[in-house]
Amino acid sequence: MGRFHGKGYVMKELQCEKFFDIMKQIQEIRFDAKYEWKSMMNVNATRAVEYLRNHGHDVTFCDKMEALFSQAFDNVMMKIAEPREPLSTLCHGDFTLGNILFKTENDKYDAMLIDFALFYHNALKKYLLEAGVSNIEKYSYEALLDDYRRSGLFGFIIASFYLPIVRGYYTIDIEQLAHVIYVDRGNNAFAFEMKQCGGDEISKILADMLLYLVDLGCLTYF
């Protein structure tokens, strides 16, 4: 992944005009005002906050988080998806079964994330230097970590919806999901069903995840 991203960074640094000519031809279609997942993201994003509130967490914190996440698509996802310079990110925004490692324990699936940060950065830095990019301060590990802090809530919102699925609490085939999104759009029944799926176990995982992101500094930018 580091080498793959490095190819884009090298072109940007050494063939800037060509790079931005290509960028102009790319049309973003997923995150716009008509995005079909908008209501689902907004409904499920507040799940962790409601769990924290029901378990006596700080009221002021919960109020602020509820205000932010009740419009999570516009307040967080669209803000993070805006192009920024320098062009660098660790967040691909595709929290799906094909992008996660799993292990089975006691007849339950456990989603495992790979600790690739240092490996990723070492591969990226090595590729940039080999390609002749000498000014790599903007691609330092601290710069990428800061970018992760900026984008962490994006992944949290995606996880708020998909976690019950990857933990095995809800099964839905792709045709059924497409029908819900594209045919029944505007019907929030599915979103609210997902919000309850997995009960307190899933809610607690998401609450712990949110508090970890807070400690990491991911709310600084909001």
PDB file of C-alpha atoms in Angstrom:
ATOM      1  CA  MET A   1       0.000   0.000   0.000  1.00  0.00           C
ATOM      2  CA  GLY A   2       2.848   2.366   0.841  1.00  0.00           C
ATOM      3  CA  ARG A   3       4.496   1.816  -2.544  1.00  0.00           C
ATOM      4  CA  PHE A   4       1.154   2.200  -4.327  1.00  0.00           C
ATOM      5  CA  HIS A   5       0.493   5.561  -2.665  1.00  0.00           C
ATOM      6  CA  GLY A   6       4.112   6.478  -3.296  1.00  0.00           C
ATOM      7  CA  LYS A   7       3.579   6.215  -7.050  1.00  0.00           C
ATOM      8  CA  GLY A   8       0.922   8.904  -6.857  1.00  0.00           C
ATOM      9  CA  TYR A   9       3.035  11.137  -4.622  1.00  0.00           C
ATOM     10  CA  VAL A  10       6.049  10.803  -6.955  1.00  0.00           C
ATOM     11  CA  MET A  11       3.987  11.855  -9.946  1.00  0.00           C
ATOM     12  CA  LYS A  12       2.631  14.799  -7.974  1.00  0.00           C
ATOM     13  CA  GLU A  13       6.102  15.913  -6.915  1.00  0.00           C
ATOM     14  CA  LEU A  14       7.989  15.299 -10.168  1.00  0.00           C
ATOM     15  CA  GLN A  15       5.237  15.573 -12.806  1.00  0.00           C
ATOM     16  CA  CYS A  16       2.917  18.060 -11.143  1.00  0.00           C
ATOM     17  CA  GLU A  17       1.154  19.264 -14.303  1.00  0.00           C
ATOM     18  CA  LYS A  18       0.415  15.728 -15.485  1.00  0.00           C
ATOM     19  CA  PHE A  19      -0.794  14.746 -12.018  1.00  0.00           C
ATOM     20  CA  PHE A  20      -3.358  17.547 -11.762  1.00  0.00           C
ATOM     21  CA  ASP A  21      -4.492  17.006 -15.351  1.00  0.00           C
ATOM     22  CA  ILE A  22      -5.422  13.477 -14.298  1.00  0.00           C
ATOM     23  CA  MET A  23      -7.041  14.730 -11.094  1.00  0.00           C
ATOM     24  CA  LYS A  24      -9.291  17.084 -13.073  1.00  0.00           C
ATOM     25  CA  GLN A  25     -10.702  14.097 -14.970  1.00  0.00           C
ATOM     26  CA  ILE A  26     -11.729  12.246 -11.809  1.00  0.00           C
ATOM     27  CA  GLN A  27     -15.348  12.762 -10.871  1.00  0.00           C
ATOM     28  CA  GLU A  28     -16.359  12.034  -7.268  1.00  0.00           C
ATOM     29  CA  ILE A  29     -19.739  10.318  -7.190  1.00  0.00           C
ATOM     30  CA  ARG A  30     -20.013   8.688  -3.771  1.00  0.00           C
ATOM     31  CA  PHE A  31     -20.109  11.645  -1.391  1.00  0.00           C
ATOM     32  CA  ASP A  32     -22.603  14.185  -2.616  1.00  0.00           C
ATOM     33  CA  ALA A  33     -25.903  15.694  -1.539  1.00  0.00           C
ATOM     34  CA  LYS A  34     -27.866  12.760  -2.997  1.00  0.00           C
ATOM     35  CA  TYR A  35     -25.750  10.056  -1.378  1.00  0.00           C
ATOM     36  CA  GLU A  36     -28.103   7.152  -0.644  1.00  0.00           C
ATOM     37  CA  TRP A  37     -26.319   6.145   2.572  1.00  0.00           C
ATOM     38  CA  LYS A  38     -26.748   9.552   4.196  1.00  0.00           C
ATOM     39  CA  SER A  39     -29.668   8.740   6.478  1.00  0.00           C
ATOM     40  CA  MET A  40     -28.135   5.400   7.467  1.00  0.00           C
ATOM     41  CA  MET A  41     -24.912   7.077   8.532  1.00  0.00           C
ATOM     42  CA  ASN A  42     -26.758   9.771  10.502  1.00  0.00           C
ATOM     43  CA  VAL A  43     -29.018   7.299  12.307  1.00  0.00           C
ATOM     44  CA  ASN A  44     -26.275   4.877  13.340  1.00  0.00           C
ATOM     45  CA  ALA A  45     -23.561   7.414  14.189  1.00  0.00           C
ATOM     46  CA  THR A  46     -25.258   8.384  17.470  1.00  0.00           C
ATOM     47  CA  ARG A  47     -25.418   4.807  18.766  1.00  0.00           C
ATOM     48  CA  ALA A  48     -22.220   5.059  20.834  1.00  0.00           C
ATOM     49  CA  VAL A  49     -23.256   8.420  22.271  1.00  0.00           C
ATOM     50  CA  GLU A  50     -26.613   7.056  23.400  1.00  0.00           C
ATOM     51  CA  TYR A  51     -24.843   4.144  25.100  1.00  0.00           C
ATOM     52  CA  LEU A  52     -22.482   6.514  26.933  1.00  0.00           C
ATOM     53  CA  ARG A  53     -25.370   8.750  28.003  1.00  0.00           C
ATOM     54  CA  ASN A  54     -27.355   5.773  29.321  1.00  0.00           C
ATOM     55  CA  HIS A  55     -24.330   4.681  31.347  1.00  0.00           C
ATOM     56  CA  GLY A  56     -23.786   8.013  33.078  1.00  0.00           C
ATOM     57  CA  HIS A  57     -21.061   9.522  30.940  1.00  0.00           C
ATOM     58  CA  ASP A  58     -20.437  13.281  31.039  1.00  0.00           C
ATOM     59  CA  VAL A  59     -23.626  15.039  29.907  1.00  0.00           C
ATOM     60  CA  THR A  60     -21.870  17.964  28.218  1.00  0.00           C
ATOM     61  CA  PHE A  61     -19.699  15.598  26.185  1.00  0.00           C
ATOM     62  CA  CYS A  62     -22.720  13.533  25.143  1.00  0.00           C
ATOM     63  CA  ASP A  63     -24.660  16.648  24.123  1.00  0.00           C
ATOM     64  CA  LYS A  64     -21.795  17.859  21.930  1.00  0.00           C
ATOM     65  CA  MET A  65     -21.281  14.459  20.335  1.00  0.00           C
ATOM     66  CA  GLU A  66     -25.007  14.037  19.668  1.00  0.00           C
ATOM     67  CA  ALA A  67     -25.127  17.425  17.953  1.00  0.00           C
ATOM     68  CA  LEU A  68     -22.124  16.479  15.811  1.00  0.00           C
ATOM     69  CA  PHE A  69     -23.174  12.930  14.915  1.00  0.00           C
ATOM     70  CA  SER A  70     -26.898  13.514  14.391  1.00  0.00           C
ATOM     71  CA  GLN A  71     -25.783  15.102  11.108  1.00  0.00           C
ATOM     72  CA  ALA A  72     -22.677  12.953  10.764  1.00  0.00           C
ATOM     73  CA  PHE A  73     -22.748  12.797   6.987  1.00  0.00           C
ATOM     74  CA  ASP A  74     -22.574  16.577   6.537  1.00  0.00           C
ATOM     75  CA  ASN A  75     -20.692  17.505   9.725  1.00  0.00           C
ATOM     76  CA  VAL A  76     -18.007  14.834   9.508  1.00  0.00           C
ATOM     77  CA  MET A  77     -17.926  12.708   6.348  1.00  0.00           C
ATOM     78  CA  MET A  78     -18.330  15.512   3.810  1.00  0.00           C
ATOM     79  CA  LYS A  79     -15.844  17.659   5.713  1.00  0.00           C
ATOM     80  CA  ILE A  80     -13.221  14.912   5.751  1.00  0.00           C
ATOM     81  CA  ALA A  81     -13.829  14.042   2.089  1.00  0.00           C
ATOM     82  CA  GLU A  82     -12.901  17.575   0.976  1.00  0.00           C
ATOM     83  CA  PRO A  83      -9.572  17.624  -0.938  1.00  0.00           C
ATOM     84  CA  ARG A  84      -6.642  18.908   1.119  1.00  0.00           C
ATOM     85  CA  GLU A  85      -2.981  19.594   0.563  1.00  0.00           C
ATOM     86  CA  PRO A  86      -0.651  17.867   0.892  1.00  0.00           C
ATOM     87  CA  LEU A  87      -2.467  14.936  -0.656  1.00  0.00           C
ATOM     88  CA  SER A  88      -2.013  12.116   1.862  1.00  0.00           C
ATOM     89  CA  THR A  89      -4.309   9.839   3.817  1.00  0.00           C
ATOM     90  CA  LEU A  90      -4.504   6.454   5.524  1.00  0.00           C
ATOM     91  CA  CYS A  91      -8.318   6.266   5.440  1.00  0.00           C
ATOM     92  CA  HIS A  92      -9.853   4.426   2.469  1.00  0.00           C
ATOM     93  CA  GLY A  93     -13.422   4.562   3.828  1.00  0.00           C
ATOM     94  CA  ASP A  94     -14.365   1.054   2.681  1.00  0.00           C
ATOM     95  CA  PHE A  95     -15.058  -0.911   5.865  1.00  0.00           C
ATOM     96  CA  THR A  96     -16.235  -4.100   4.159  1.00  0.00           C
ATOM     97  CA  LEU A  97     -15.716  -7.838   4.611  1.00  0.00           C
ATOM     98  CA  GLY A  98     -13.075  -7.934   1.897  1.00  0.00           C
ATOM     99  CA  ASN A  99     -10.897  -5.401   3.704  1.00  0.00           C
ATOM    100  CA  ILE A 100     -10.752  -6.999   7.166  1.00  0.00           C
ATOM    101  CA  LEU A 101      -9.015 -10.036   8.634  1.00  0.00           C
ATOM    102  CA  PHE A 102     -11.073 -12.353  10.819  1.00  0.00           C
ATOM    103  CA  LYS A 103     -10.556 -15.081  13.342  1.00  0.00           C
ATOM    104  CA  THR A 104     -13.168 -17.438  14.757  1.00  0.00           C
ATOM    105  CA  GLU A 105     -13.276 -17.949  18.495  1.00  0.00           C
ATOM    106  CA  ASN A 106     -16.058 -19.662  20.449  1.00  0.00           C
ATOM    107  CA  ASP A 107     -18.245 -19.740  17.331  1.00  0.00           C
ATOM    108  CA  LYS A 108     -18.028 -15.966  16.930  1.00  0.00           C
ATOM    109  CA  TYR A 109     -16.187 -13.850  14.408  1.00  0.00           C
ATOM    110  CA  ASP A 110     -13.687 -11.312  15.632  1.00  0.00           C
ATOM    111  CA  ALA A 111     -12.596  -8.554  13.256  1.00  0.00           C
ATOM    112  CA  MET A 112      -8.830  -8.012  13.346  1.00  0.00           C
ATOM    113  CA  LEU A 113      -7.062  -4.881  12.155  1.00  0.00           C
ATOM    114  CA  ILE A 114      -3.474  -4.999  10.888  1.00  0.00           C
ATOM    115  CA  ASP A 115      -0.925  -2.775  12.650  1.00  0.00           C
ATOM    116  CA  PHE A 116       0.667  -1.567   9.439  1.00  0.00           C
ATOM    117  CA  ALA A 117       1.453   2.067  10.300  1.00  0.00           C
ATOM    118  CA  LEU A 118       5.251   1.857  10.604  1.00  0.00           C
ATOM    119  CA  PHE A 119       5.539  -0.734   7.828  1.00  0.00           C
ATOM    120  CA  TYR A 120       3.390   1.456   5.593  1.00  0.00           C
ATOM    121  CA  HIS A 121       5.444   4.569   6.289  1.00  0.00           C
ATOM    122  CA  ASN A 122       8.788   2.806   5.842  1.00  0.00           C
ATOM    123  CA  ALA A 123       7.683   1.457   2.450  1.00  0.00           C
ATOM    124  CA  LEU A 124       6.339   4.867   1.413  1.00  0.00           C
ATOM    125  CA  LYS A 125       9.482   6.760   2.472  1.00  0.00           C
ATOM    126  CA  LYS A 126      11.788   4.226   0.787  1.00  0.00           C
ATOM    127  CA  TYR A 127       9.852   4.460  -2.479  1.00  0.00           C
ATOM    128  CA  LEU A 128       9.884   8.274  -2.471  1.00  0.00           C
ATOM    129  CA  LEU A 129      13.638   8.429  -1.874  1.00  0.00           C
ATOM    130  CA  GLU A 130      14.363   5.802  -4.527  1.00  0.00           C
ATOM    131  CA  ALA A 131      12.259   7.770  -7.016  1.00  0.00           C
ATOM    132  CA  GLY A 132      14.257  10.948  -6.396  1.00  0.00           C
ATOM    133  CA  VAL A 133      11.874  12.863  -4.132  1.00  0.00           C
ATOM    134  CA  SER A 134      14.136  14.588  -1.605  1.00  0.00           C
ATOM    135  CA  ASN A 135      11.655  16.923   0.085  1.00  0.00           C
ATOM    136  CA  ILE A 136       9.732  14.283   2.035  1.00  0.00           C
ATOM    137  CA  GLU A 137       9.030  16.210   5.244  1.00  0.00           C
ATOM    138  CA  LYS A 138       5.376  16.516   4.249  1.00  0.00           C
ATOM    139  CA  TYR A 139       5.232  12.712   4.199  1.00  0.00           C
ATOM    140  CA  SER A 140       6.765  12.243   7.645  1.00  0.00           C
ATOM    141  CA  TYR A 141       5.266   9.724  10.055  1.00  0.00           C
ATOM    142  CA  GLU A 142       3.971  12.583  12.207  1.00  0.00           C
ATOM    143  CA  ALA A 143       2.284  14.138   9.164  1.00  0.00           C
ATOM    144  CA  LEU A 144       0.545  10.860   8.363  1.00  0.00           C
ATOM    145  CA  LEU A 145      -0.451  10.392  12.007  1.00  0.00           C
ATOM    146  CA  ASP A 146      -1.938  13.883  12.018  1.00  0.00           C
ATOM    147  CA  ASP A 147      -3.840  13.015   8.855  1.00  0.00           C
ATOM    148  CA  TYR A 148      -5.151   9.905  10.612  1.00  0.00           C
ATOM    149  CA  ARG A 149      -6.381  12.079  13.473  1.00  0.00           C
ATOM    150  CA  ARG A 150      -8.208  14.298  10.981  1.00  0.00           C
ATOM    151  CA  SER A 151      -9.867  11.315   9.312  1.00  0.00           C
ATOM    152  CA  GLY A 152     -10.453   8.941  12.230  1.00  0.00           C
ATOM    153  CA  LEU A 153     -14.099   9.875  12.761  1.00  0.00           C
ATOM    154  CA  PHE A 154     -14.866   8.937   9.166  1.00  0.00           C
ATOM    155  CA  GLY A 155     -13.926   5.337   9.897  1.00  0.00           C
ATOM    156  CA  PHE A 156     -15.846   5.445  13.166  1.00  0.00           C
ATOM    157  CA  ILE A 157     -19.065   6.441  11.386  1.00  0.00           C
ATOM    158  CA  ILE A 158     -18.615   3.661   8.827  1.00  0.00           C
ATOM    159  CA  ALA A 159     -17.974   1.202  11.662  1.00  0.00           C
ATOM    160  CA  SER A 160     -21.116   2.353  13.491  1.00  0.00           C
ATOM    161  CA  PHE A 161     -23.140   0.944  10.617  1.00  0.00           C
ATOM    162  CA  TYR A 162     -21.075  -2.080   9.530  1.00  0.00           C
ATOM    163  CA  LEU A 163     -19.811  -3.473  12.850  1.00  0.00           C
ATOM    164  CA  PRO A 164     -22.934  -5.612  13.555  1.00  0.00           C
ATOM    165  CA  ILE A 165     -22.488  -7.169  10.114  1.00  0.00           C
ATOM    166  CA  VAL A 166     -18.789  -7.983  10.466  1.00  0.00           C
ATOM    167  CA  ARG A 167     -19.416  -9.382  13.967  1.00  0.00           C
ATOM    168  CA  GLY A 168     -21.970 -11.783  12.544  1.00  0.00           C
ATOM    169  CA  TYR A 169     -25.118 -10.283  14.070  1.00  0.00           C
ATOM    170  CA  TYR A 170     -26.728  -9.382  10.775  1.00  0.00           C
ATOM    171  CA  THR A 171     -26.579 -11.056   7.388  1.00  0.00           C
ATOM    172  CA  ILE A 172     -27.697  -9.382   4.203  1.00  0.00           C
ATOM    173  CA  ASP A 173     -26.855 -10.255   0.622  1.00  0.00           C
ATOM    174  CA  ILE A 174     -25.734  -7.611  -1.833  1.00  0.00           C
ATOM    175  CA  GLU A 175     -28.967  -7.699  -3.856  1.00  0.00           C
ATOM    176  CA  GLN A 176     -31.063  -7.171  -0.732  1.00  0.00           C
ATOM    177  CA  LEU A 177     -28.806  -4.334   0.381  1.00  0.00           C
ATOM    178  CA  ALA A 178     -28.978  -2.692  -3.043  1.00  0.00           C
ATOM    179  CA  HIS A 179     -32.774  -2.922  -2.990  1.00  0.00           C
ATOM    180  CA  VAL A 180     -32.912  -1.294   0.442  1.00  0.00           C
ATOM    181  CA  ILE A 181     -30.623   1.538  -0.624  1.00  0.00           C
ATOM    182  CA  TYR A 182     -31.788   2.264  -4.154  1.00  0.00           C
ATOM    183  CA  VAL A 183     -35.443   1.185  -4.131  1.00  0.00           C
ATOM    184  CA  ASP A 184     -36.505   1.873  -0.542  1.00  0.00           C
ATOM    185  CA  ARG A 185     -34.448   5.040  -0.083  1.00  0.00           C
ATOM    186  CA  GLY A 186     -36.111   7.416   2.322  1.00  0.00           C
ATOM    187  CA  ASN A 187     -37.298   4.465   4.448  1.00  0.00           C
ATOM    188  CA  ASN A 188     -35.226   4.557   7.649  1.00  0.00           C
ATOM    189  CA  ALA A 189     -36.570   1.282   9.048  1.00  0.00           C
ATOM    190  CA  PHE A 190     -33.453  -0.584   7.946  1.00  0.00           C
ATOM    191  CA  ALA A 191     -31.155   2.036   9.495  1.00  0.00           C
ATOM    192  CA  PHE A 192     -32.926   1.855  12.860  1.00  0.00           C
ATOM    193  CA  GLU A 193     -32.900  -1.952  12.702  1.00  0.00           C
ATOM    194  CA  MET A 194     -29.128  -1.884  12.226  1.00  0.00           C
ATOM    195  CA  LYS A 195     -28.776   0.558  15.121  1.00  0.00           C
ATOM    196  CA  GLN A 196     -30.257  -2.016  17.517  1.00  0.00           C
ATOM    197  CA  CYS A 197     -28.448  -5.000  16.052  1.00  0.00           C
ATOM    198  CA  GLY A 198     -26.022  -6.679  18.443  1.00  0.00           C
ATOM    199  CA  GLY A 199     -27.395  -4.874  21.473  1.00  0.00           C
ATOM    200  CA  ASP A 200     -25.155  -3.514  24.213  1.00  0.00           C
ATOM    201  CA  GLU A 201     -22.163  -5.595  23.087  1.00  0.00           C
ATOM    202  CA  ILE A 202     -21.857  -3.679  19.821  1.00  0.00           C
ATOM    203  CA  SER A 203     -22.814  -0.377  21.455  1.00  0.00           C
ATOM    204  CA  LYS A 204     -20.054  -0.753  24.057  1.00  0.00           C
ATOM    205  CA  ILE A 205     -17.433  -1.549  21.407  1.00  0.00           C
ATOM    206  CA  LEU A 206     -18.419   1.588  19.513  1.00  0.00           C
ATOM    207  CA  ALA A 207     -18.455   3.667  22.707  1.00  0.00           C
ATOM    208  CA  ASP A 208     -14.951   2.481  23.614  1.00  0.00           C
ATOM    209  CA  MET A 209     -13.845   3.202  20.062  1.00  0.00           C
ATOM    210  CA  LEU A 210     -15.194   6.752  20.265  1.00  0.00           C
ATOM    211  CA  LEU A 211     -13.499   7.434  23.591  1.00  0.00           C
ATOM    212  CA  TYR A 212     -10.214   6.094  22.192  1.00  0.00           C
ATOM    213  CA  LEU A 213     -10.473   8.436  19.196  1.00  0.00           C
ATOM    214  CA  VAL A 214     -11.160  11.315  21.586  1.00  0.00           C
ATOM    215  CA  ASP A 215      -7.994  10.473  23.554  1.00  0.00           C
ATOM    216  CA  LEU A 216      -6.074  10.233  20.285  1.00  0.00           C
ATOM    217  CA  GLY A 217      -7.101  13.789  19.384  1.00  0.00           C
ATOM    218  CA  CYS A 218      -9.488  13.031  16.527  1.00  0.00           C
ATOM    219  CA  LEU A 219     -12.046  15.591  17.745  1.00  0.00           C
ATOM    220  CA  THR A 220      -9.578  18.467  17.641  1.00  0.00           C
ATOM    221  CA  TYR A 221     -10.577  19.294  14.076  1.00  0.00           C
ATOM    222  CA  PHE A 222     -14.317  19.372  14.796  1.00  0.00           C
TER     223      PHE A 222
END
